[in-house]
Structures are given as C-alpha cells and as structure tokens.
Amino acid sequence: MRLTQGCFSFLPDLTDEQISRQIQYCLDKGWAVNLEYTDDPHPRNTYWEMWGLPMFDIRDAKAIMSELAECRRIHDDCYIRLSAFDATHTWESLRISFIVQRPRDEPGFMLTRAEAAGRTLRYETRAYVVQKPEGARYGNSG
Amino acid sequence: MDTPNPNITDEAQTVRGKARYKSGVLEYRKMGYWEPDYEPKTTDVIALFRITPQDGVDPVEAAAAVAGESSTATWTVVWTDRLTACEKYRAKAYRVDPVPNAPGQYFAYIAYDLALFEPGSIANLTASIIGNVFGFKPLKALRLEDMRLPVAYVKTFDGPATGIVVERERLDKFGRPLLGATVKPKLGLSGRNYGRVVYEALKGGLDFTKDDENINSQPFMHWRDRFLYCMEAVNKAQAATGEVKGTYLNVTAGTMEDMYERAAFAHELGSSIIMIDLVIGYTAIQSMSKWARRHDMILHLHRAGHGTYTRHKTHGVSFRVISKWMRLAGVDHIHAGTVVGKLEGDPLTTRGFYDILREDYNETRYEHGIFFDQDWAGTRKVMPVASGGIHAGQMHQLLHHLGEDVVLQFGGGTIGHPQGIAAGAMANRVALEAMILARNEGRDYLAEGPQILNDAARHCLPLRQALDTWGEVSFNYASTDTPDFVPTAMPAY
C-alpha cells in the first residue's frame, strides 16, 4: 500500500527540485520549516520524532535541503515529513505537511474487528511493521 | 469608502415629554425611532435592512417603523413606556440611503442597544431583529442584508465546537482543501449499499463522505444501520490508506432527544464528525454545538432550507447574516456556495460569505456585500463547504474562488465516474494535489489550470477519464443575489 498522509501523496514522489520550491513557498510566507521522521505510520501517530527544532531562523531553501539530506542519510528506512508552522495569532499551527521520504516497502495496516454488544464492532488499526521494535521496522539499518 | 449615494437627510422629528405619551397613534419617526444624529456605540448591534416601502410610504417613516417594530414599539402609544428607560431600548434608524440602480429600495441602518439582547442566544437575537417586521403591511418587502455584532456580544457565544485549525490538527491534514462527497442516490440505498459508496470514496482518496440533508431514518434505511455500515467503511478505508477518514453522520431528527441519541451512538462508534440540518432551528443548533464540544466531535451543518429566504434580493435574510449567526451558534462546517457549481452563487457575494466564516476581522467591502467592519475577537473559524455540481476539471477555478480552507464536495463528480467511485475519488485528489503543488510553485494556476490538469492526468488515468467526461460541463446562469456596489463604477464622494 501507499501511505497517503500529507498533501502530495497522490502525486509521484516529489523530486528534490520540487521539494525545494515548496520550501521556498513556506519561507516566502514567513513560516518555520520542520522535519520529522518515524517508523510508526499509524494515522493517529501525531508526534513523529523531530529532526532538531523547527528551523525558525533558516531562511534559505538550500540550507533546509541539506538538513533533509542529512536526515535522509541517518534515517534512510523511515518516513520523513516536511511541515511548516505559521505563528500568526488565531492560526498558530501547521500550514502544510507532506511526506518527503518513504520506506521502500510499505506493508500497510491490519484492521481487526472485535465483536461487541449488538452488531457493534470495535476496530483497531495496526501497522504490520510495529510488531518489530522501534528502529528495526523497515529495511536493515535498524 | 462611503456608499456612493447621498443619504436622505430628513431631520429628527422626535416628540419629547408629555406630548410623546398622549394616547393615540403617532408616526414612528416622531416616537424616537428615527434619530439621524445618533452615533452608534461600539457596543450597539447594527442591522442593515433593504426596505421597499409601499407606494406613497415615506422611506424614513418606513425605516423608523422597522426600528420600532423590531424593538419596543407597538402600533399605538402606551404609557407603560414611561416605567422603563425607554429611550435606551428604542432601536434607532440613523441612516437611510437609496439603493443604487434600484428605484423604490432603500438601505436603512438601525442601531440596537446591547441591553436588548440575551447573551449567547441566537433565538433571542433573531426574535428581535427578524421576529415581527417582515410581515409589516407598510412595506412591500424587507431584507436583512448585514449585521455588525459588537465584540461585547460576540464574546457571549462559544463559537465553533472545533474550528478550522483544530479540525485540521485532528485530521492531520494541512495545506490543501479537504475533499468530500455526498452519497448518491440520496434516497433509497440500504445501509449495506450505502456503506459501499462510503468505503469506495474514502479508499479512493477523499477525506470525508456525507449524508445528504434528507437522509435521517427512513423505511429503506434505519439510522442505526447506516451508522454501523458507515463506520465499517470508515475504519476499513483508514486501514487501507493509513490516513484519517470521516463520514458526516446526519443526526437530524424530530426531537432533541432523538438527536442526542443518534449523536451518542455516532460517538460510541468512534465517528469524528456528526451532521445537522439548518431546519432543526437555531436553538437546536446551539445545543448540538455544545454537545459536539463536550464530545470532541466536529459539527457539520447542511444549510437545508436557506434558499427560501436568502436567494431573492428584496425580501428575506442574506446568507451573509446566516453565516454570522452560524459562526456564533458554533458550527464547524457550513455549506456556503461553489461559485461554479449548479446552485446560486455570485463570485463576489460568495467571497463575502467565505470571509465572514474564515477571517479574524472583516473589513467593510461593499463590492462583496460586506457593509460593516466585524471583529470576531478570536472566535474560531468555520470551514465553508462547497457542494453541488462541481468536478475535477474546475479545480483551478475552485481554488481561485474559494481558497485553501474549504471542503470541496464532489458527489456526482465522484460517484458518477465511468470507472467507479474509487476512481472518481482518486481523480479529484490528484487534480487537487497537482493544483496546490503548482500554486505553491508560483505558477499562474488559474490561467494554466487546464494544462496543469492535463499534465497530472498523464500519470493518472482516472483523472484523464474525469476530464474527458465532465471537462466541458459548466452552469452559466445569471445570479439573483448579487452585490449592489461595483467598485469600478463608484464615483468618489
């Protein structure tokens, strides 16, 4: 399966040049670009690991691309997402978020159903990979 | 910027003292309901009415009558006024302007003291402002065009249960419009068949599916059956995509007790969102908003019935006013027009609705139908929903007219796809993502829209098929609810 979180997952994976243009868009808006990675792709896993702090003071797309390259080198078997924070009053949250690296294989999720009262079912979504320990879920580098 | 027409400058004729309370009938303008020198206080509620007086009725007297009948007046003088601080409680018409290019119609500005209104009650606000006056005989027609709600009053409402920002955080979806579809046919599907449409649409790439306004609990599908099958579809699609999905479960019913029961079942099944119809009434909407807030649910409002009183320009209530009331009442989603689809929606007027729902502060923009500055004082924002006759081939126009914080709902434009519902959903999602990518890259996406879509269709056959099926479909009819002020034609006063 292909994890479709983020705002460009239905397009072919973005090239570095395309990512760089999206970063420039964020910088032009005055947003802080942020990189995060994870090997737990559950749709409600909110807190991916932070690759340092949001880059509040880096206003150069090239510098952010080199951070991304370093993050990819260390975490080559993880999902990496790029997002941007807008600190404007009454927004104060993310303005964009998209995946910039995904593992070579994405085994997807198991949906379990536990029969409850009446015809009600209790659902649980579980990524197949989380049966392995964190850091050893995709590829060989863990 | 001022309105381009000179005001009517009739002097005040208010009768004061003992003569004011002599038994009998007195013109409204003499009773204190026409005060052209009145300066509205920052705490006043201001209403702007379009009045069409009967032939021979003076517009100022008509405006004074509207002020009177929407506040303290009755048809004759009553001595009991003198037991109250009646001058404070009288609404005051303070300005009357002829409507540009509309003989016989006038804009009347009326100010109401804050003391007239119960805090946090749309029912009370509307019982005053639109309670009696719309059937008033001396008027041929009356329309409530806009309102200025003072911050002091805005702060008495909780506002949206969730709001745009928190909804996006809960859904983990940022940087693009959300995508939805209304299940079709809207009547007749069994619960099992209905859930099939939900599953295919969500798996294919939509974020939400939606019950239609008249799907409640009919013989062909009991509400519990629908909820159970829909949640199977939502959970299955979520596991298939790794993405948060939802379906608006319509809890509209005949009584509040039934609605609470349905909402509680939706909550128990793990739904993130419920839905109500505008026809349930303002108090029921506020009750459901408080319920939604207590249960961490997003509240979707379908504006069923609004066209009966919002569409025609001379009589009724403008949808911009309904938008303000619904932001106060506390819904998270509201249908607010598509511009390009099958339902009424002039582009500039629709922009005005969207601004009211989403901005922190609305600046006066006559050309969008916005007559007042409106400070929302931090009230959460409402996500507008664009639904009705839209398709993937219009994606550049939709993004241009409606912006990023909107739910684009393609019902027929998903379910009617020649290769099936999932293919239709994928076509919409690919078209949207391609357009956002191009916009962010600084391309002139409105002019290059068809090219951007054709390029995206090269790696997405379902989009190619959608463009081939609907690419040329448009709904070009003249709008009835249009602005009265055109910026280019405005002389400088």
PDB file of N, CA and C in Angstrom, chain A residues 1-12 14 18 21-22 25 41 43-44 81 89-91 93-97 109 111 113 119-123 125, chain B residues 164-165 169 172 174-176 204-205 225 228-229 231-232 235-236 239-244 268-269 360 381 404-405 429-430 433-434 436-437 439-441 459:
ATOM      1  N   MET A   1       0.847  -1.201   0.000  1.00  0.00           N
ATOM      2  CA  MET A   1       0.000   0.000   0.000  1.00  0.00           C
ATOM      3  C   MET A   1       0.876   1.243   0.000  1.00  0.00           C
ATOM      4  N   ARG A   2       0.255   2.369  -0.293  1.00  0.00           N
ATOM      5  CA  ARG A   2       0.996   3.635  -0.248  1.00  0.00           C
ATOM      6  C   ARG A   2       0.309   4.523   0.789  1.00  0.00           C
ATOM      7  N   LEU A   3       1.069   4.886   1.810  1.00  0.00           N
ATOM      8  CA  LEU A   3       0.526   5.755   2.856  1.00  0.00           C
ATOM      9  C   LEU A   3       0.169   7.113   2.220  1.00  0.00           C
ATOM     10  N   THR A   4      -1.072   7.550   2.413  1.00  0.00           N
ATOM     11  CA  THR A   4      -1.486   8.777   1.710  1.00  0.00           C
ATOM     12  C   THR A   4      -1.627   9.973   2.641  1.00  0.00           C
ATOM     13  N   GLN A   5      -0.928   9.954   3.781  1.00  0.00           N
ATOM     14  CA  GLN A   5      -0.883  11.150   4.620  1.00  0.00           C
ATOM     15  C   GLN A   5      -0.139  12.272   3.883  1.00  0.00           C
ATOM     16  N   GLY A   6      -0.402  13.511   4.309  1.00  0.00           N
ATOM     17  CA  GLY A   6       0.309  14.643   3.713  1.00  0.00           C
ATOM     18  C   GLY A   6      -0.353  15.113   2.439  1.00  0.00           C
ATOM     19  N   CYS A   7       0.048  16.308   1.979  1.00  0.00           N
ATOM     20  CA  CYS A   7      -0.764  16.903   0.909  1.00  0.00           C
ATOM     21  C   CYS A   7      -0.293  16.604  -0.505  1.00  0.00           C
ATOM     22  N   PHE A   8       0.738  15.744  -0.688  1.00  0.00           N
ATOM     23  CA  PHE A   8       1.101  15.407  -2.074  1.00  0.00           C
ATOM     24  C   PHE A   8       1.256  13.907  -2.305  1.00  0.00           C
ATOM     25  N   SER A   9       0.616  13.086  -1.476  1.00  0.00           N
ATOM     26  CA  SER A   9       0.854  11.635  -1.567  1.00  0.00           C
ATOM     27  C   SER A   9       0.249  10.991  -2.803  1.00  0.00           C
ATOM     28  N   PHE A  10      -0.678  11.684  -3.473  1.00  0.00           N
ATOM     29  CA  PHE A  10      -1.285  11.105  -4.668  1.00  0.00           C
ATOM     30  C   PHE A  10      -0.512  11.468  -5.937  1.00  0.00           C
ATOM     31  N   LEU A  11       0.536  12.264  -5.775  1.00  0.00           N
ATOM     32  CA  LEU A  11       1.392  12.579  -6.921  1.00  0.00           C
ATOM     33  C   LEU A  11       2.601  11.647  -6.882  1.00  0.00           C
ATOM     34  N   PRO A  12       3.299  11.480  -8.007  1.00  0.00           N
ATOM     35  CA  PRO A  12       4.569  10.740  -7.943  1.00  0.00           C
ATOM     36  C   PRO A  12       5.471  11.427  -6.903  1.00  0.00           C
ATOM     37  N   LEU A  14       7.894  13.551  -4.949  1.00  0.00           N
ATOM     38  CA  LEU A  14       8.448  14.824  -5.406  1.00  0.00           C
ATOM     39  C   LEU A  14       9.957  14.707  -5.583  1.00  0.00           C
ATOM     40  N   GLN A  18      11.434  19.879  -6.770  1.00  0.00           N
ATOM     41  CA  GLN A  18      10.048  20.199  -6.395  1.00  0.00           C
ATOM     42  C   GLN A  18       9.922  20.477  -4.897  1.00  0.00           C
ATOM     43  N   ARG A  21      11.138  23.935  -4.114  1.00  0.00           N
ATOM     44  CA  ARG A  21      10.184  25.007  -4.446  1.00  0.00           C
ATOM     45  C   ARG A  21       9.092  25.131  -3.391  1.00  0.00           C
ATOM     46  N   GLN A  22       8.675  24.000  -2.831  1.00  0.00           N
ATOM     47  CA  GLN A  22       7.668  24.067  -1.762  1.00  0.00           C
ATOM     48  C   GLN A  22       8.263  24.726  -0.511  1.00  0.00           C
ATOM     49  N   TYR A  25       8.231  28.379  -0.999  1.00  0.00           N
ATOM     50  CA  TYR A  25       6.868  28.885  -0.767  1.00  0.00           C
ATOM     51  C   TYR A  25       6.645  29.128   0.734  1.00  0.00           C
ATOM     52  N   PRO A  41       3.739   4.452  11.201  1.00  0.00           N
ATOM     53  CA  PRO A  41       2.915   5.280  10.313  1.00  0.00           C
ATOM     54  C   PRO A  41       1.440   5.352  10.689  1.00  0.00           C
ATOM     55  N   PRO A  43      -2.188   6.371  11.469  1.00  0.00           N
ATOM     56  CA  PRO A  43      -2.764   7.674  11.129  1.00  0.00           C
ATOM     57  C   PRO A  43      -2.939   8.609  12.332  1.00  0.00           C
ATOM     58  N   ARG A  44      -2.999   8.076  13.523  1.00  0.00           N
ATOM     59  CA  ARG A  44      -3.121   8.947  14.684  1.00  0.00           C
ATOM     60  C   ARG A  44      -1.814   9.041  15.492  1.00  0.00           C
ATOM     61  N   ARG A  81       8.653  13.575   7.048  1.00  0.00           N
ATOM     62  CA  ARG A  81       7.703  14.573   6.543  1.00  0.00           C
ATOM     63  C   ARG A  81       8.250  15.962   6.786  1.00  0.00           C
ATOM     64  N   HIS A  89      -1.404  34.870  15.046  1.00  0.00           N
ATOM     65  CA  HIS A  89      -2.484  34.744  16.024  1.00  0.00           C
ATOM     66  C   HIS A  89      -3.745  34.198  15.365  1.00  0.00           C
ATOM     67  N   THR A  90      -4.417  33.299  16.036  1.00  0.00           N
ATOM     68  CA  THR A  90      -5.613  32.533  15.620  1.00  0.00           C
ATOM     69  C   THR A  90      -5.314  31.442  14.590  1.00  0.00           C
ATOM     70  N   TRP A  91      -4.046  31.294  14.162  1.00  0.00           N
ATOM     71  CA  TRP A  91      -3.703  30.076  13.416  1.00  0.00           C
ATOM     72  C   TRP A  91      -2.772  29.247  14.279  1.00  0.00           C
ATOM     73  N   SER A  93      -0.433  27.086  14.032  1.00  0.00           N
ATOM     74  CA  SER A  93      -0.371  25.646  13.770  1.00  0.00           C
ATOM     75  C   SER A  93       0.319  25.432  12.419  1.00  0.00           C
ATOM     76  N   LEU A  94       0.237  24.178  11.937  1.00  0.00           N
ATOM     77  CA  LEU A  94       0.847  23.869  10.656  1.00  0.00           C
ATOM     78  C   LEU A  94       0.050  24.486   9.512  1.00  0.00           C
ATOM     79  N   ARG A  95       0.744  24.863   8.455  1.00  0.00           N
ATOM     80  CA  ARG A  95       0.084  25.331   7.237  1.00  0.00           C
ATOM     81  C   ARG A  95       0.222  24.334   6.101  1.00  0.00           C
ATOM     82  N   ILE A  96       1.208  23.474   6.197  1.00  0.00           N
ATOM     83  CA  ILE A  96       1.416  22.479   5.133  1.00  0.00           C
ATOM     84  C   ILE A  96       2.177  21.320   5.749  1.00  0.00           C
ATOM     85  N   SER A  97       1.984  20.135   5.201  1.00  0.00           N
ATOM     86  CA  SER A  97       2.703  18.957   5.678  1.00  0.00           C
ATOM     87  C   SER A  97       2.681  17.925   4.562  1.00  0.00           C
ATOM     88  N   PHE A 109      -1.529  -1.789   6.910  1.00  0.00           N
ATOM     89  CA  PHE A 109      -2.170  -1.912   8.219  1.00  0.00           C
ATOM     90  C   PHE A 109      -3.112  -3.103   8.258  1.00  0.00           C
ATOM     91  N   LEU A 111      -6.514  -4.406   9.971  1.00  0.00           N
ATOM     92  CA  LEU A 111      -7.711  -3.926  10.664  1.00  0.00           C
ATOM     93  C   LEU A 111      -8.313  -5.104  11.407  1.00  0.00           C
ATOM     94  N   ARG A 113     -11.298  -6.599  14.054  1.00  0.00           N
ATOM     95  CA  ARG A 113     -12.670  -6.337  14.480  1.00  0.00           C
ATOM     96  C   ARG A 113     -12.983  -7.218  15.679  1.00  0.00           C
ATOM     97  N   ARG A 119     -24.731  -5.295  17.147  1.00  0.00           N
ATOM     98  CA  ARG A 119     -23.932  -5.507  15.946  1.00  0.00           C
ATOM     99  C   ARG A 119     -22.696  -4.610  15.949  1.00  0.00           C
ATOM    100  N   THR A 120     -22.425  -3.971  17.064  1.00  0.00           N
ATOM    101  CA  THR A 120     -21.287  -3.060  17.144  1.00  0.00           C
ATOM    102  C   THR A 120     -19.968  -3.834  17.036  1.00  0.00           C
ATOM    103  N   LEU A 121     -19.003  -3.207  16.349  1.00  0.00           N
ATOM    104  CA  LEU A 121     -17.657  -3.766  16.267  1.00  0.00           C
ATOM    105  C   LEU A 121     -16.676  -2.767  16.863  1.00  0.00           C
ATOM    106  N   ARG A 122     -15.639  -3.297  17.504  1.00  0.00           N
ATOM    107  CA  ARG A 122     -14.547  -2.442  17.987  1.00  0.00           C
ATOM    108  C   ARG A 122     -13.379  -2.625  17.023  1.00  0.00           C
ATOM    109  N   TYR A 123     -12.993  -1.534  16.388  1.00  0.00           N
ATOM    110  CA  TYR A 123     -11.953  -1.628  15.364  1.00  0.00           C
ATOM    111  C   TYR A 123     -10.604  -1.242  15.935  1.00  0.00           C
ATOM    112  N   THR A 125      -6.725  -0.399  14.202  1.00  0.00           N
ATOM    113  CA  THR A 125      -5.840  -0.316  13.043  1.00  0.00           C
ATOM    114  C   THR A 125      -4.419  -0.478  13.554  1.00  0.00           C
TER     115      THR A 125
ATOM    116  N   ILE B 164     -11.571  25.614  12.292  1.00  0.00           N
ATOM    117  CA  ILE B 164     -10.748  25.131  11.172  1.00  0.00           C
ATOM    118  C   ILE B 164      -9.410  24.575  11.643  1.00  0.00           C
ATOM    119  N   VAL B 165      -8.716  25.295  12.521  1.00  0.00           N
ATOM    120  CA  VAL B 165      -7.350  24.898  12.879  1.00  0.00           C
ATOM    121  C   VAL B 165      -7.358  23.563  13.628  1.00  0.00           C
ATOM    122  N   GLU B 169      -5.858  19.883  12.722  1.00  0.00           N
ATOM    123  CA  GLU B 169      -4.932  19.157  13.606  1.00  0.00           C
ATOM    124  C   GLU B 169      -5.454  17.759  13.910  1.00  0.00           C
ATOM    125  N   ASP B 172      -5.060  15.719  10.852  1.00  0.00           N
ATOM    126  CA  ASP B 172      -3.683  15.702  10.340  1.00  0.00           C
ATOM    127  C   ASP B 172      -3.663  15.992   8.841  1.00  0.00           C
ATOM    128  N   PHE B 174      -3.142  19.282   6.273  1.00  0.00           N
ATOM    129  CA  PHE B 174      -2.769  20.696   6.177  1.00  0.00           C
ATOM    130  C   PHE B 174      -2.408  21.034   4.744  1.00  0.00           C
ATOM    131  N   GLY B 175      -2.650  22.276   4.381  1.00  0.00           N
ATOM    132  CA  GLY B 175      -2.089  22.795   3.138  1.00  0.00           C
ATOM    133  C   GLY B 175      -2.915  22.573   1.885  1.00  0.00           C
ATOM    134  N   ARG B 176      -4.077  21.983   2.034  1.00  0.00           N
ATOM    135  CA  ARG B 176      -4.932  21.798   0.852  1.00  0.00           C
ATOM    136  C   ARG B 176      -6.381  21.781   1.319  1.00  0.00           C
ATOM    137  N   GLY B 204     -10.562   5.631  -2.184  1.00  0.00           N
ATOM    138  CA  GLY B 204     -10.060   6.229  -3.422  1.00  0.00           C
ATOM    139  C   GLY B 204      -9.300   7.525  -3.202  1.00  0.00           C
ATOM    140  N   GLY B 205      -9.517   8.193  -2.067  1.00  0.00           N
ATOM    141  CA  GLY B 205      -8.724   9.400  -1.819  1.00  0.00           C
ATOM    142  C   GLY B 205      -9.464  10.558  -1.173  1.00  0.00           C
ATOM    143  N   ASP B 225     -28.557   1.365  11.319  1.00  0.00           N
ATOM    144  CA  ASP B 225     -27.960   0.532  10.288  1.00  0.00           C
ATOM    145  C   ASP B 225     -26.953   1.337   9.466  1.00  0.00           C
ATOM    146  N   LEU B 228     -23.727   1.991  11.501  1.00  0.00           N
ATOM    147  CA  LEU B 228     -22.870   0.810  11.645  1.00  0.00           C
ATOM    148  C   LEU B 228     -22.111   0.511  10.349  1.00  0.00           C
ATOM    149  N   TYR B 229     -22.821   0.524   9.225  1.00  0.00           N
ATOM    150  CA  TYR B 229     -22.148   0.237   7.947  1.00  0.00           C
ATOM    151  C   TYR B 229     -21.162   1.353   7.581  1.00  0.00           C
ATOM    152  N   MET B 231     -19.427   3.232   9.602  1.00  0.00           N
ATOM    153  CA  MET B 231     -18.206   3.176  10.406  1.00  0.00           C
ATOM    154  C   MET B 231     -17.334   1.987  10.028  1.00  0.00           C
ATOM    155  N   GLU B 232     -17.950   0.902   9.559  1.00  0.00           N
ATOM    156  CA  GLU B 232     -17.155  -0.190   8.970  1.00  0.00           C
ATOM    157  C   GLU B 232     -16.363   0.363   7.766  1.00  0.00           C
ATOM    158  N   ASN B 235     -13.479   2.810   8.913  1.00  0.00           N
ATOM    159  CA  ASN B 235     -12.328   2.120   9.515  1.00  0.00           C
ATOM    160  C   ASN B 235     -11.555   1.310   8.486  1.00  0.00           C
ATOM    161  N   LYS B 236     -12.289   0.694   7.570  1.00  0.00           N
ATOM    162  CA  LYS B 236     -11.628  -0.103   6.537  1.00  0.00           C
ATOM    163  C   LYS B 236     -10.818   0.801   5.597  1.00  0.00           C
ATOM    164  N   ALA B 239      -7.632   1.997   7.331  1.00  0.00           N
ATOM    165  CA  ALA B 239      -6.576   0.982   7.339  1.00  0.00           C
ATOM    166  C   ALA B 239      -5.974   0.804   5.940  1.00  0.00           C
ATOM    167  N   ALA B 240      -6.782   1.005   4.911  1.00  0.00           N
ATOM    168  CA  ALA B 240      -6.290   0.802   3.544  1.00  0.00           C
ATOM    169  C   ALA B 240      -5.371   1.936   3.093  1.00  0.00           C
ATOM    170  N   THR B 241      -5.464   3.083   3.732  1.00  0.00           N
ATOM    171  CA  THR B 241      -4.715   4.259   3.270  1.00  0.00           C
ATOM    172  C   THR B 241      -3.736   4.799   4.309  1.00  0.00           C
ATOM    173  N   GLY B 242      -3.943   4.441   5.574  1.00  0.00           N
ATOM    174  CA  GLY B 242      -3.119   4.995   6.645  1.00  0.00           C
ATOM    175  C   GLY B 242      -3.419   6.447   6.920  1.00  0.00           C
ATOM    176  N   GLU B 243      -4.604   6.892   6.527  1.00  0.00           N
ATOM    177  CA  GLU B 243      -4.967   8.306   6.617  1.00  0.00           C
ATOM    178  C   GLU B 243      -6.270   8.431   7.408  1.00  0.00           C
ATOM    179  N   VAL B 244      -6.419   9.524   8.167  1.00  0.00           N
ATOM    180  CA  VAL B 244      -7.658   9.727   8.922  1.00  0.00           C
ATOM    181  C   VAL B 244      -8.809   9.995   7.943  1.00  0.00           C
ATOM    182  N   GLU B 268     -20.146   6.733  20.184  1.00  0.00           N
ATOM    183  CA  GLU B 268     -19.792   5.402  20.689  1.00  0.00           C
ATOM    184  C   GLU B 268     -19.091   4.582  19.608  1.00  0.00           C
ATOM    185  N   LEU B 269     -19.481   4.792  18.353  1.00  0.00           N
ATOM    186  CA  LEU B 269     -18.872   4.028  17.259  1.00  0.00           C
ATOM    187  C   LEU B 269     -17.539   4.621  16.802  1.00  0.00           C
ATOM    188  N   ASP B 360     -10.447  36.705  10.760  1.00  0.00           N
ATOM    189  CA  ASP B 360     -10.458  37.184  12.145  1.00  0.00           C
ATOM    190  C   ASP B 360     -11.168  38.523  12.237  1.00  0.00           C
ATOM    191  N   LYS B 381     -12.818  29.720  13.555  1.00  0.00           N
ATOM    192  CA  LYS B 381     -13.262  29.901  12.172  1.00  0.00           C
ATOM    193  C   LYS B 381     -14.103  28.701  11.735  1.00  0.00           C
ATOM    194  N   GLU B 404      -8.038  27.823   0.285  1.00  0.00           N
ATOM    195  CA  GLU B 404      -7.493  26.557   0.758  1.00  0.00           C
ATOM    196  C   GLU B 404      -8.313  25.948   1.899  1.00  0.00           C
ATOM    197  N   ASP B 405      -8.911  26.812   2.741  1.00  0.00           N
ATOM    198  CA  ASP B 405      -9.659  26.295   3.887  1.00  0.00           C
ATOM    199  C   ASP B 405     -11.122  26.129   3.521  1.00  0.00           C
ATOM    200  N   ARG B 429      -8.637  13.848  -6.062  1.00  0.00           N
ATOM    201  CA  ARG B 429      -7.496  14.065  -5.174  1.00  0.00           C
ATOM    202  C   ARG B 429      -6.240  14.430  -5.973  1.00  0.00           C
ATOM    203  N   VAL B 430      -6.014  13.724  -7.074  1.00  0.00           N
ATOM    204  CA  VAL B 430      -4.835  14.012  -7.905  1.00  0.00           C
ATOM    205  C   VAL B 430      -4.952  15.427  -8.483  1.00  0.00           C
ATOM    206  N   GLU B 433      -4.179  17.924  -5.625  1.00  0.00           N
ATOM    207  CA  GLU B 433      -2.768  17.984  -5.206  1.00  0.00           C
ATOM    208  C   GLU B 433      -1.898  18.620  -6.294  1.00  0.00           C
ATOM    209  N   ALA B 434      -2.207  18.300  -7.539  1.00  0.00           N
ATOM    210  CA  ALA B 434      -1.430  18.886  -8.644  1.00  0.00           C
ATOM    211  C   ALA B 434      -1.616  20.407  -8.674  1.00  0.00           C
ATOM    212  N   ILE B 436      -2.438  22.398  -6.091  1.00  0.00           N
ATOM    213  CA  ILE B 436      -1.774  23.003  -4.928  1.00  0.00           C
ATOM    214  C   ILE B 436      -0.262  23.082  -5.169  1.00  0.00           C
ATOM    215  N   LEU B 437       0.289  21.987  -5.693  1.00  0.00           N
ATOM    216  CA  LEU B 437       1.728  21.972  -5.977  1.00  0.00           C
ATOM    217  C   LEU B 437       2.087  23.118  -6.923  1.00  0.00           C
ATOM    218  N   ARG B 439       0.340  25.901  -7.600  1.00  0.00           N
ATOM    219  CA  ARG B 439       0.128  27.214  -6.973  1.00  0.00           C
ATOM    220  C   ARG B 439       1.319  27.582  -6.093  1.00  0.00           C
ATOM    221  N   ASN B 440       1.753  26.615  -5.268  1.00  0.00           N
ATOM    222  CA  ASN B 440       2.856  26.894  -4.348  1.00  0.00           C
ATOM    223  C   ASN B 440       4.165  27.174  -5.091  1.00  0.00           C
ATOM    224  N   GLU B 441       4.275  26.593  -6.286  1.00  0.00           N
ATOM    225  CA  GLU B 441       5.480  26.852  -7.084  1.00  0.00           C
ATOM    226  C   GLU B 441       5.445  28.216  -7.754  1.00  0.00           C
ATOM    227  N   HIS B 459      -0.175  10.758 -15.512  1.00  0.00           N
ATOM    228  CA  HIS B 459       0.149   9.649 -14.598  1.00  0.00           C
ATOM    229  C   HIS B 459      -1.084   9.181 -13.824  1.00  0.00           C
TER     230      HIS B 459
END
